[in-house]
Coordinates of C-alpha atoms in Angstrom, one line a residue:
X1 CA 34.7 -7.2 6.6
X2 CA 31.6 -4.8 7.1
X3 CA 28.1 -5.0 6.3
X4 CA 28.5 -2.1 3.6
X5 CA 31.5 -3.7 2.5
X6 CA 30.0 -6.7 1.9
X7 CA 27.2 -5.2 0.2
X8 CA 29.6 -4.1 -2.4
X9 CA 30.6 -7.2 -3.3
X10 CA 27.0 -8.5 -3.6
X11 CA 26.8 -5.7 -6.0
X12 CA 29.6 -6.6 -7.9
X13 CA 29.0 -10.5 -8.1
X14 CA 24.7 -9.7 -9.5
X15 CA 25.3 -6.4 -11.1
X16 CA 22.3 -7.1 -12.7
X17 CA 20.5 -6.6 -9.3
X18 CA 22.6 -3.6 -8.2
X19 CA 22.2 -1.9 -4.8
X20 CA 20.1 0.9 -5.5
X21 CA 22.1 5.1 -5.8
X22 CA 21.6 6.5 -2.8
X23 CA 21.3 9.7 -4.5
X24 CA 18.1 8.6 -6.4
X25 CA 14.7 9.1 -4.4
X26 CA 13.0 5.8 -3.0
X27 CA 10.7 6.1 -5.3
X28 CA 12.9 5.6 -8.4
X29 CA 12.6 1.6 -8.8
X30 CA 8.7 2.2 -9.2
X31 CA 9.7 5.2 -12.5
X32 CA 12.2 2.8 -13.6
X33 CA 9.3 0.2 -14.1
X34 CA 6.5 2.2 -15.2
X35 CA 8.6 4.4 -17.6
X36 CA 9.3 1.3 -19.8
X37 CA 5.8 -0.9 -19.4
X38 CA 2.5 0.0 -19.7
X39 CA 0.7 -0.3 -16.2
X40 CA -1.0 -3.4 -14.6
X41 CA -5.1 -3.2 -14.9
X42 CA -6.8 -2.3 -11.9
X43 CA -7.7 -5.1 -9.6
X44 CA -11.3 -6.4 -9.8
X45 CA -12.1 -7.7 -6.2
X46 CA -12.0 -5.9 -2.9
X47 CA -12.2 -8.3 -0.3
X48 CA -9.4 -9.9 1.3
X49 CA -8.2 -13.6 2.1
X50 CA -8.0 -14.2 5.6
X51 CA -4.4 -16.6 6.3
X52 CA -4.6 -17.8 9.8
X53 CA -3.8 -15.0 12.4
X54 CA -2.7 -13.0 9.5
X55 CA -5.0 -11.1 6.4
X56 CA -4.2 -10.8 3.3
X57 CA -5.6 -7.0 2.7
X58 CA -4.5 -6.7 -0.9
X59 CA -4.9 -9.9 -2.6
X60 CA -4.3 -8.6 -5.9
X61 CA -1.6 -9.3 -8.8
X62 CA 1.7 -7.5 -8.9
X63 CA 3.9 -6.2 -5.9
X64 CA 3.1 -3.8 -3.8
X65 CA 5.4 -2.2 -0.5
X66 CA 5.6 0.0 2.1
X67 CA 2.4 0.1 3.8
X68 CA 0.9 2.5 6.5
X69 CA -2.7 2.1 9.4
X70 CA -4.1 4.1 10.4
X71 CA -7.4 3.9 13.2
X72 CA -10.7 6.4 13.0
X73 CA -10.8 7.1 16.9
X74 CA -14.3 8.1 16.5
X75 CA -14.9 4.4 15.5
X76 CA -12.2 2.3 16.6
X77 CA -13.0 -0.7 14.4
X78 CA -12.9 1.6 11.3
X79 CA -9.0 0.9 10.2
X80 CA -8.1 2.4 7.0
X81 CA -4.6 1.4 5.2
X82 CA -1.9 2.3 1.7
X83 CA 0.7 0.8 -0.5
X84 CA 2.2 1.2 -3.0
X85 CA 1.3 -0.3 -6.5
X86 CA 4.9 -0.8 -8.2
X87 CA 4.0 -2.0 -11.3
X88 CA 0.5 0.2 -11.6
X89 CA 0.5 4.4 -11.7
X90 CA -1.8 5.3 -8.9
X91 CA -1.6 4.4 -5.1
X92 CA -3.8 2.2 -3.1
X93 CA -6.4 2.5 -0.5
X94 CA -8.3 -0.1 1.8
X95 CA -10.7 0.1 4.3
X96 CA -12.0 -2.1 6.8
X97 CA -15.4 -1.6 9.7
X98 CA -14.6 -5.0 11.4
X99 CA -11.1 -4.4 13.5
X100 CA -9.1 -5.7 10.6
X101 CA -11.3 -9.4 9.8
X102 CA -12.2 -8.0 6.1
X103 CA -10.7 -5.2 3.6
X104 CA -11.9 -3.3 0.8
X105 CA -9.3 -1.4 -1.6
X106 CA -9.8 1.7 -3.9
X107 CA -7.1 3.7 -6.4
X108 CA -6.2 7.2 -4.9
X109 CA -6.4 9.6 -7.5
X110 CA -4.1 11.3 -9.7
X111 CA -4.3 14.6 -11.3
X112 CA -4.5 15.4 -14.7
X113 CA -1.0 14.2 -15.8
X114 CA -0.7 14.8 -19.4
X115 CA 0.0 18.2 -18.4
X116 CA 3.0 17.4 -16.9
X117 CA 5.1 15.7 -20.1
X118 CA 2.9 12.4 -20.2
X119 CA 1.6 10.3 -17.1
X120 CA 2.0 10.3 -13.6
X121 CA 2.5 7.7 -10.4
X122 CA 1.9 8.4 -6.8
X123 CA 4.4 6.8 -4.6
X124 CA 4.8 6.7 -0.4
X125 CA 2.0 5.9 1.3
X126 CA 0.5 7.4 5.1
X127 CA -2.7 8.2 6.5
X128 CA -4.0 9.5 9.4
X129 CA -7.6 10.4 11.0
X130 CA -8.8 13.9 12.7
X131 CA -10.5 14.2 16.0
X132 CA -13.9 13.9 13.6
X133 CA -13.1 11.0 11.7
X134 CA -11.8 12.8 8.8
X135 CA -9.6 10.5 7.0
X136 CA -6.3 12.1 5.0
X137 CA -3.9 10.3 2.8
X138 CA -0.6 11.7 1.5
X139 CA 2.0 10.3 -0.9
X140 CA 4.1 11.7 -4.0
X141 CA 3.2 12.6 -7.5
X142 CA 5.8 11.6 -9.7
X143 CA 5.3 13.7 -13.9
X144 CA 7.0 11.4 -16.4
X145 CA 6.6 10.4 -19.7
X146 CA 7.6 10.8 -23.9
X147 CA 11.2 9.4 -23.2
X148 CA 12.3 12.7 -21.3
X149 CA 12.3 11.1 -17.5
X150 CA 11.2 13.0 -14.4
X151 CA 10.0 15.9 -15.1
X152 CA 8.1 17.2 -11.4
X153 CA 7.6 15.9 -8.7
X154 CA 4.2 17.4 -6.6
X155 CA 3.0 16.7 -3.0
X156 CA -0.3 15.3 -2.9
X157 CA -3.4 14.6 0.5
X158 CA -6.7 12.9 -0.3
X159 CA -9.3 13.2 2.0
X160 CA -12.1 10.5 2.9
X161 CA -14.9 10.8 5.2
X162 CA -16.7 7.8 5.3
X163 CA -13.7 5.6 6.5
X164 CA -11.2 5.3 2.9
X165 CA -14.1 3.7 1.2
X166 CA -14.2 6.7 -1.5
X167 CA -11.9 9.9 -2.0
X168 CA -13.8 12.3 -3.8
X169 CA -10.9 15.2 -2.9
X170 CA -7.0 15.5 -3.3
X171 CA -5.2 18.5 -2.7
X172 CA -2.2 18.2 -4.9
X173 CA 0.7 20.9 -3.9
X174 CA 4.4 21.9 -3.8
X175 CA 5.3 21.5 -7.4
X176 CA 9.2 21.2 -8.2
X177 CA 10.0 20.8 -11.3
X178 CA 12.7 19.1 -13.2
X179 CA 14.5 16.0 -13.1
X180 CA 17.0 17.3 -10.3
X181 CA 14.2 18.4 -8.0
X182 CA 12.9 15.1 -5.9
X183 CA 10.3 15.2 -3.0
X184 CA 10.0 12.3 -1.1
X185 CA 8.8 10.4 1.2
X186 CA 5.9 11.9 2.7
X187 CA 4.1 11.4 6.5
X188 CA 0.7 13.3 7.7
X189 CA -0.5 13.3 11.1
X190 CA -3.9 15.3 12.4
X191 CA -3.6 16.6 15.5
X192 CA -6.5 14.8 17.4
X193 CA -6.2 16.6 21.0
X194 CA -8.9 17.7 22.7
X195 CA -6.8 20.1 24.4
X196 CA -4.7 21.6 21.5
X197 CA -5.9 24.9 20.1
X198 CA -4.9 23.7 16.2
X199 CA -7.2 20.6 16.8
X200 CA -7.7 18.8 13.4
X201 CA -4.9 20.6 11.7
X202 CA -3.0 18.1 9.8
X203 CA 0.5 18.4 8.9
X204 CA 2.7 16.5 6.3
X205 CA 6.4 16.0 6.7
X206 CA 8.9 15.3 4.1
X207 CA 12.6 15.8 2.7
X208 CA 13.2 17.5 -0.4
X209 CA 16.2 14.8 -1.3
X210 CA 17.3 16.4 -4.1
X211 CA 16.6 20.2 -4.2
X212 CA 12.5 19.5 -4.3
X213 CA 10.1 21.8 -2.9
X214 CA 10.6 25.7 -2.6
X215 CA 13.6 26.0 -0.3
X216 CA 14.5 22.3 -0.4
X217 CA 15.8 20.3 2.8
X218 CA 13.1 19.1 5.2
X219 CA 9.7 20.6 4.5
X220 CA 6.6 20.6 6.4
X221 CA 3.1 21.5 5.3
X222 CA 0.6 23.2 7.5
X223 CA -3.4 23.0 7.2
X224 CA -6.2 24.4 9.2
X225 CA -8.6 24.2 6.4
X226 CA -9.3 20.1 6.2
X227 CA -7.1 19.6 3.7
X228 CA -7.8 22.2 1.1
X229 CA -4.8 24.6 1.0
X230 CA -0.9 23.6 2.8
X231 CA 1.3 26.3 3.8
X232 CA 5.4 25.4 4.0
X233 CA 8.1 25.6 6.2
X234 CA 11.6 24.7 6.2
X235 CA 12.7 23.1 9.4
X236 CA 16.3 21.5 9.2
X237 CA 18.0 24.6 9.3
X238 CA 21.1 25.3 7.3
X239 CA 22.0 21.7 6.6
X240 CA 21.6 21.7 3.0
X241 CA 19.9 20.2 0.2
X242 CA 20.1 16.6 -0.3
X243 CA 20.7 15.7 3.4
X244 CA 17.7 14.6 5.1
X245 CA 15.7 11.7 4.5
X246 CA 12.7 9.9 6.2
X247 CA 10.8 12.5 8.1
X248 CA 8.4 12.0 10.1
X249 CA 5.9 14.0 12.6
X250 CA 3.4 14.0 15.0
X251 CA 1.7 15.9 17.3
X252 CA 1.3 16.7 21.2
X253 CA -1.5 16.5 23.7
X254 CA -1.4 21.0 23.8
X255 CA -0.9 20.9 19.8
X256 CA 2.8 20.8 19.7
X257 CA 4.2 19.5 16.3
X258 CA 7.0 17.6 16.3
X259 CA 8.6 16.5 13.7
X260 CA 12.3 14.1 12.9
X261 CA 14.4 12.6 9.8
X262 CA 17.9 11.4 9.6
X263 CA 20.1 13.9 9.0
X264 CA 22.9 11.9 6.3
X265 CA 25.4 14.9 6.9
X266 CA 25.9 14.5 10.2
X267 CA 25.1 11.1 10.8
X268 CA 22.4 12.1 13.2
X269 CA 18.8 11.4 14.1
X270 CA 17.6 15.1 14.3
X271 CA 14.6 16.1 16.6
X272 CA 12.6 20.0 15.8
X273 CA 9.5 21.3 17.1
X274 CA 6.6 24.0 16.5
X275 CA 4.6 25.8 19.5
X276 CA 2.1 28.0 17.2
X277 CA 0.7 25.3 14.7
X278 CA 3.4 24.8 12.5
X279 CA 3.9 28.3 11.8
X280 CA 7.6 29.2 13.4
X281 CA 9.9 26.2 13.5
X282 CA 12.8 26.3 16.5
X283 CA 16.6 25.2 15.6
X284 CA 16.8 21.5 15.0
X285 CA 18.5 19.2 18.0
X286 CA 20.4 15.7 17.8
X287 CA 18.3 13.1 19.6
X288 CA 21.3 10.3 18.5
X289 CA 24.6 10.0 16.6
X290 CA 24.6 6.3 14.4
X291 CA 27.1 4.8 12.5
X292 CA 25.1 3.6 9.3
X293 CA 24.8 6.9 7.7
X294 CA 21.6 6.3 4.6
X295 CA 21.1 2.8 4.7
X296 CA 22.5 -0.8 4.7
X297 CA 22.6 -4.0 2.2
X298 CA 21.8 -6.7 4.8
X299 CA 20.7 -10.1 3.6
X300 CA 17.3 -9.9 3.5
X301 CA 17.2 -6.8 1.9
X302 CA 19.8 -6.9 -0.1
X303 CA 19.1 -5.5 -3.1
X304 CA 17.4 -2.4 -2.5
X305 CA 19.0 -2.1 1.4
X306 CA 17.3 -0.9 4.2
X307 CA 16.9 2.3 4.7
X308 CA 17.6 4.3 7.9
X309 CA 15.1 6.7 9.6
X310 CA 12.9 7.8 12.4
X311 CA 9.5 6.9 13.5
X312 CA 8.1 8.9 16.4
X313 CA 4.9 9.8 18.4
X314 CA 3.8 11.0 21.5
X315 CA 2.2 9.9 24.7
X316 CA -1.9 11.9 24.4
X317 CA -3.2 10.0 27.3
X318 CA -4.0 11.2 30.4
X319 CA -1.4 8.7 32.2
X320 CA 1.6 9.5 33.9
X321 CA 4.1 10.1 30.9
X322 CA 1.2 12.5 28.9
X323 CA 3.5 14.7 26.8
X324 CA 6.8 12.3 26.3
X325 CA 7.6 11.9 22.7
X326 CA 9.5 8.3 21.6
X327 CA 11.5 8.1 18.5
X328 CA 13.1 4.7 16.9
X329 CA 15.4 4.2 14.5
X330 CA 18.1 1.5 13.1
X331 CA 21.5 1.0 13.6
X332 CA 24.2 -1.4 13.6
X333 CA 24.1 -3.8 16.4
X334 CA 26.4 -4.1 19.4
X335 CA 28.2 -7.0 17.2
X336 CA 29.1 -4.2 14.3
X337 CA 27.8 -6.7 11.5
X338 CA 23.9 -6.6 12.1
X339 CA 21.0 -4.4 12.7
X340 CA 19.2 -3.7 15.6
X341 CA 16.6 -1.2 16.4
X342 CA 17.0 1.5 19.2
X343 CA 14.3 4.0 20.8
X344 CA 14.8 7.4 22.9
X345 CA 12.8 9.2 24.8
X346 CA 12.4 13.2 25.6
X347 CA 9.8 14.5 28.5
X348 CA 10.3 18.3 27.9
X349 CA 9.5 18.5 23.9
X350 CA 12.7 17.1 22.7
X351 CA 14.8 19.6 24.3
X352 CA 17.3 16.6 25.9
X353 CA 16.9 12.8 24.9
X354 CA 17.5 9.6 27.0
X355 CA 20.3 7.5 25.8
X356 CA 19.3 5.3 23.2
X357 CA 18.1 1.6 24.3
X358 CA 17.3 -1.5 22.4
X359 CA 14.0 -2.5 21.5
X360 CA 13.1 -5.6 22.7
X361 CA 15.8 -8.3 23.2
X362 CA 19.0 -8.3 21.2
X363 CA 19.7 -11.7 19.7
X364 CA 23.2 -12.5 18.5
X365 CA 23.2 -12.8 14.2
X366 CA 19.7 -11.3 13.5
X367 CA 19.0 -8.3 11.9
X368 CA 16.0 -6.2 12.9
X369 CA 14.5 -3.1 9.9
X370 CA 11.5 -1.3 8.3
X371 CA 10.4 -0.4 12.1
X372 CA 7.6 1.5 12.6
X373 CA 6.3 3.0 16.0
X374 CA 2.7 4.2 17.5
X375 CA 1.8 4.7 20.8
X376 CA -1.5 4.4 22.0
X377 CA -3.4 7.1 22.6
X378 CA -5.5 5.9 25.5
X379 CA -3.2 3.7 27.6
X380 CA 0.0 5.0 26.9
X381 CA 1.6 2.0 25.7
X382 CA 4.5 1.9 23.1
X383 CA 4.3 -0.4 20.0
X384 CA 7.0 -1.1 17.6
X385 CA 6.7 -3.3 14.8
X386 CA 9.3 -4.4 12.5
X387 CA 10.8 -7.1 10.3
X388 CA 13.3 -9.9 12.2
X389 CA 15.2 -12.5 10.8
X390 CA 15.4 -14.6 13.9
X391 CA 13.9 -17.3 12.3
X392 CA 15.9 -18.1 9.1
X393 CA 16.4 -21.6 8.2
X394 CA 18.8 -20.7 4.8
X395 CA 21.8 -19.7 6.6
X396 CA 22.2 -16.6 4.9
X397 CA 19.7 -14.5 6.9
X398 CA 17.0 -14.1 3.9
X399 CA 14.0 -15.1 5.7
X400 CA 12.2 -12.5 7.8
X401 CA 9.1 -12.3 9.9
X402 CA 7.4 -9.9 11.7
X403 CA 7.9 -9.0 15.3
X404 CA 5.9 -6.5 17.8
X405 CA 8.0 -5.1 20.9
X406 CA 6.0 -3.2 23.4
X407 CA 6.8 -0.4 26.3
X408 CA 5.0 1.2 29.2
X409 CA 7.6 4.2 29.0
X410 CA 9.6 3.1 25.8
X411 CA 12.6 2.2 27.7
X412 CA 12.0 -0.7 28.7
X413 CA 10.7 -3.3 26.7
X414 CA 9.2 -6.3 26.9
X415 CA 9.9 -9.9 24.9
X416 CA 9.0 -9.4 21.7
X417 CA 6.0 -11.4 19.9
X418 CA 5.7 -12.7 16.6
X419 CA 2.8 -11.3 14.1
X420 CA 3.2 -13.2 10.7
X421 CA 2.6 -16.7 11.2
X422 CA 4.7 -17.7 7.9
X423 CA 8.0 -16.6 7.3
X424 CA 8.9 -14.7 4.0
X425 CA 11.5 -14.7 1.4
X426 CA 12.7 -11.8 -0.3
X427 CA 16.0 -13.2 -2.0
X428 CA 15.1 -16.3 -3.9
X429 CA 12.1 -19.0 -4.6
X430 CA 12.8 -22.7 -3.3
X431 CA 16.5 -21.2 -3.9
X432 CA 16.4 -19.7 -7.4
X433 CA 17.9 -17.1 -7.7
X434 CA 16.9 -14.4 -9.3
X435 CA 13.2 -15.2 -9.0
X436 CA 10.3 -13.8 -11.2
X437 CA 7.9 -13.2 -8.8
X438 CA 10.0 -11.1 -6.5
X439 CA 10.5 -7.2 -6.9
X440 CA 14.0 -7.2 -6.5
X441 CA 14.0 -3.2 -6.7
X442 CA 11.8 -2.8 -3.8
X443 CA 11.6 -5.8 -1.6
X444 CA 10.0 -4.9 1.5
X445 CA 10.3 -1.2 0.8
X446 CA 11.4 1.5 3.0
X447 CA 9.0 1.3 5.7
X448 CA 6.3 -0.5 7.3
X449 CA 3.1 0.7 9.5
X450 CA 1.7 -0.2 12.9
X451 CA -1.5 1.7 14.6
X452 CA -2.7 0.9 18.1
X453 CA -6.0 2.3 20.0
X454 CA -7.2 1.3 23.7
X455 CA -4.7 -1.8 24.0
X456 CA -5.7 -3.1 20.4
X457 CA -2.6 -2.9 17.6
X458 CA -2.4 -3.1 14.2
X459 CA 0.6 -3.9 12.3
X460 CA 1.0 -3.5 8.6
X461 CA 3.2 -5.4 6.3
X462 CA 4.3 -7.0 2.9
X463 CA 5.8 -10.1 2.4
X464 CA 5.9 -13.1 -0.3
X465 CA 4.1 -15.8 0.8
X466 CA 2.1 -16.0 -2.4
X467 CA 4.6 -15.2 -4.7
X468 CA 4.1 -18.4 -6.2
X469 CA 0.3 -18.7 -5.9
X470 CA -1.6 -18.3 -9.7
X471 CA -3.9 -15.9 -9.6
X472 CA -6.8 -15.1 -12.4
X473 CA -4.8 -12.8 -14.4
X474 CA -1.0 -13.4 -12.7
X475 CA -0.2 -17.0 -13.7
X476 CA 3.2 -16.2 -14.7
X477 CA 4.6 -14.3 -11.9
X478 CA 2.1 -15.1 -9.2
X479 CA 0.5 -12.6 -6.9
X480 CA 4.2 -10.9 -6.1
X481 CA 4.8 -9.5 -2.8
X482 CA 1.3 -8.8 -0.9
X483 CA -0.3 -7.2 2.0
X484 CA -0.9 -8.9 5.5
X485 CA -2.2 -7.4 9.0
X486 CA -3.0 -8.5 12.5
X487 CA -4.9 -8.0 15.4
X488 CA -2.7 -7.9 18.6
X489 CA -4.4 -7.3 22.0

């Protein structure tokens, strides 16, 4: 029996909990929730709990998931960081000045959303800083409201310059309307090269999953303004509507854009690139073929099912490998019923690809997701961060923890080292199933983060720890699934 058939018959035996419709954006859990209760109050404190090794950044009733780091290079112990607040509207923000020990948080905002049928959410956290320290934060707008569902959908960047402590301006573009018109899943990336001639422009990446922005398919939004205005391109070529997902993008050390997603029609991690600043796009090239084609119902996600996509940057330091670009992604493992997490490399701007390797060690029965990848920009190195189930003690494979595999070249990759320092549960408390204080919907989420400057790294994560924990106004439910980090040197 498969993996995807066995997640059917999950699905069938809790249909209560159903795998989530692949042809719904990620987002859709969160619009499911918030359309039918009224949001959570804002959280009162804004300093975090250190656990151990690990801190808790968000420390705050309610869920929240997929999280993203990002580090000011102007000030490397500057980190600013986002989630996702599933059961309030607007996304959320924290900053820290001491190299990850202590966080503050702060709501993004939201634009007037009455004038679009009702209320609003933002959805999809990532952030990234220019070569000045300029910090820019992009997620979804999601228009909803007076019992008609999604009406628009609209692309939002926030911009902070004194670390993600306030965000005084938004930018809020690309507006599809109607409930058939999804944009999702947005990344940003400045390009901090000293050599580049588009230096600071900052770019946003996304898939239009179900017709979305002007033109649909994989968009990408160009500014050389700080932030104020975004110009689009298309950039997956004639594949279609509906058949991207995940992009990301990032930037080379002469101002190259690159960007990738996972191409669902054919099956295919999918690789394009810009010369001129994001202003002409070439034709779109397969870095990989896979077999799981959108995503996968593995244990410890099973519910909302991990999602397949790329995560990519590029070598800006002035080592030996300046210019390569490494892209990860997930797939089944060599055993057919797990998932393991591969990386490729390309030295002449994604033109041809290594063959795909694993990262890290493979390890019979363990499934490996939610990956993210950053290489540093002063030494060169290659971090990927992920969740790994290695360490499960229910049989099943529910518990997860997080791991950190590093490469000199991303090929080769050494043991892997583990960043939590308690394992979490996303299926059931003390073994009841269904459990209150876990967000079934969205679990872990789609994605996690990881940042890494001069040989320090910063992974980014949610898990449920504190599920169970009382908190001043969460007694009930507990503080839900929270936010950790780590320093790794």
């Amino acid at each position: 029996m498969s993996i995807r058939t066995a997640a059917v018959v999950l699905a069938v035996a809790l249909p209560a909990l159903a795998v989530r419709d692949p042809s719904k954006p990620t987002w859709w859990d969160k619009y499911q929730y918030l359309s039918t209760h009224a949001p959570d109050a804002s959280p009162d404190g804004t300093v975090s709990l250190s656990v151990g090794r690990n801190v808790d950044v968000s420390n705050e009733c309610g869920p929240q998931s997929e999280t993203f780091i990002a580090i000011d290079p102007t000030r490397p112990k500057r980190l600013a960081a986002g989630s996702n607040e599933i059961f309030r509207n607007p996304m959320r923000g924290y900053f820290s000045t001491d190299n990850g020990a202590s966080w503050g948080g702060v709501d993004l905002p939201l634009p007037a959303c009455k004038n679009q049928n009702g209320t609003c959410f933002g959805s999809d956290p990532s952030l990234a800083f220019d070569s000045r320290g300029t910090l820019y934060y992009s997620y979804i707008v999601v228009y909803f409201g007076n019992g008609n569902g999604v009406s628009a959908t609209q692309m939002a960047v926030a911009r902070s310059t004194d670390g993600g402590r306030t965000y005084p301006q938004a930018t809020f573009f690309a507006l599809a309307g109607g409930s058939s018109h999804f944009n999702d899943k947005p990344m940003v990336t400045a390009d901090q090269n000293a050599a580049s001639p588009f230096r600071d422009n900052v770019y946003v990446a996304w898939d239009a999953a179900i017709g979305g922005s002007t033109g649909g398919g994989v968009q990408v939004a160009t500014s050389s303004d700080g932030g104020a205005t975004f110009s689009l391109a298309r950039v997956d070529g004639p594949s279609g509507q509906g058949h991207s997902i995940g992009a990301t993008v990032t930037t080379g050390p002469r101002g190259e854009v690159y960007v990738a997603w996972n191409d669902i029609a054919k099956n295919a991690i999918v690789f394009n690139s810009s010369l001129d600043g994001g202003a002409t796009w070439g034709a779109p090239r397969v870095i990989s073929f896979k077999s799981i084609r959108f995503d996968i119902a593995i244990p410890a996600e099973s519910v909302r099912a991990a999602l397949v996509y790329p995560a990519c940057d590029t070598d800006r330091s002035t080592g030996p490998r300046s210019g390569r670009v490494t892209c990860s992604w997930m797939d089944l493992a060599e055993d057919g019923a797990h998932t393991d997490l591969y990386a490729s490399v390309s030295d002449d701007g994604g033109a041809t690809w290594s063959a795909r390797g694993t990262i890290g060690e493979s390890l019979p029965r363990v499934d490996r997701f939610n990956h993210w990848l950053a290489t540093d920009p002063v030494t060169g190195q290659v971090n990927v961060s992920y969740y790994d189930t290695r360490n499960d003690t229910t049989g099943a494979g529910f518990m997860t923890d997080v791991y950190l595999s590093q490469s000199a070249d991303g090929q080769t990759f050494g043991a892997s080292v583990r960043v939590s320092d308690v394992s979490s549960n996303e299926h059931d408390c003390n073994g009841t199933f269904p459990c209150d204080s876990i967000n079934y919907g969205n679990q872990q989420g789609d994605y996690e983060g990881v940042a890494a400057y001069g040989g320090v790294v910063h992974p980014i994560w949610t898990d449920s720890r504190r599920n169970q924990t009382p908190g001043p106004t969460c007694a009930t439910r507990g503080l839900m699934e929270e936010v950790f980090t780590a320093t790794v040197k």
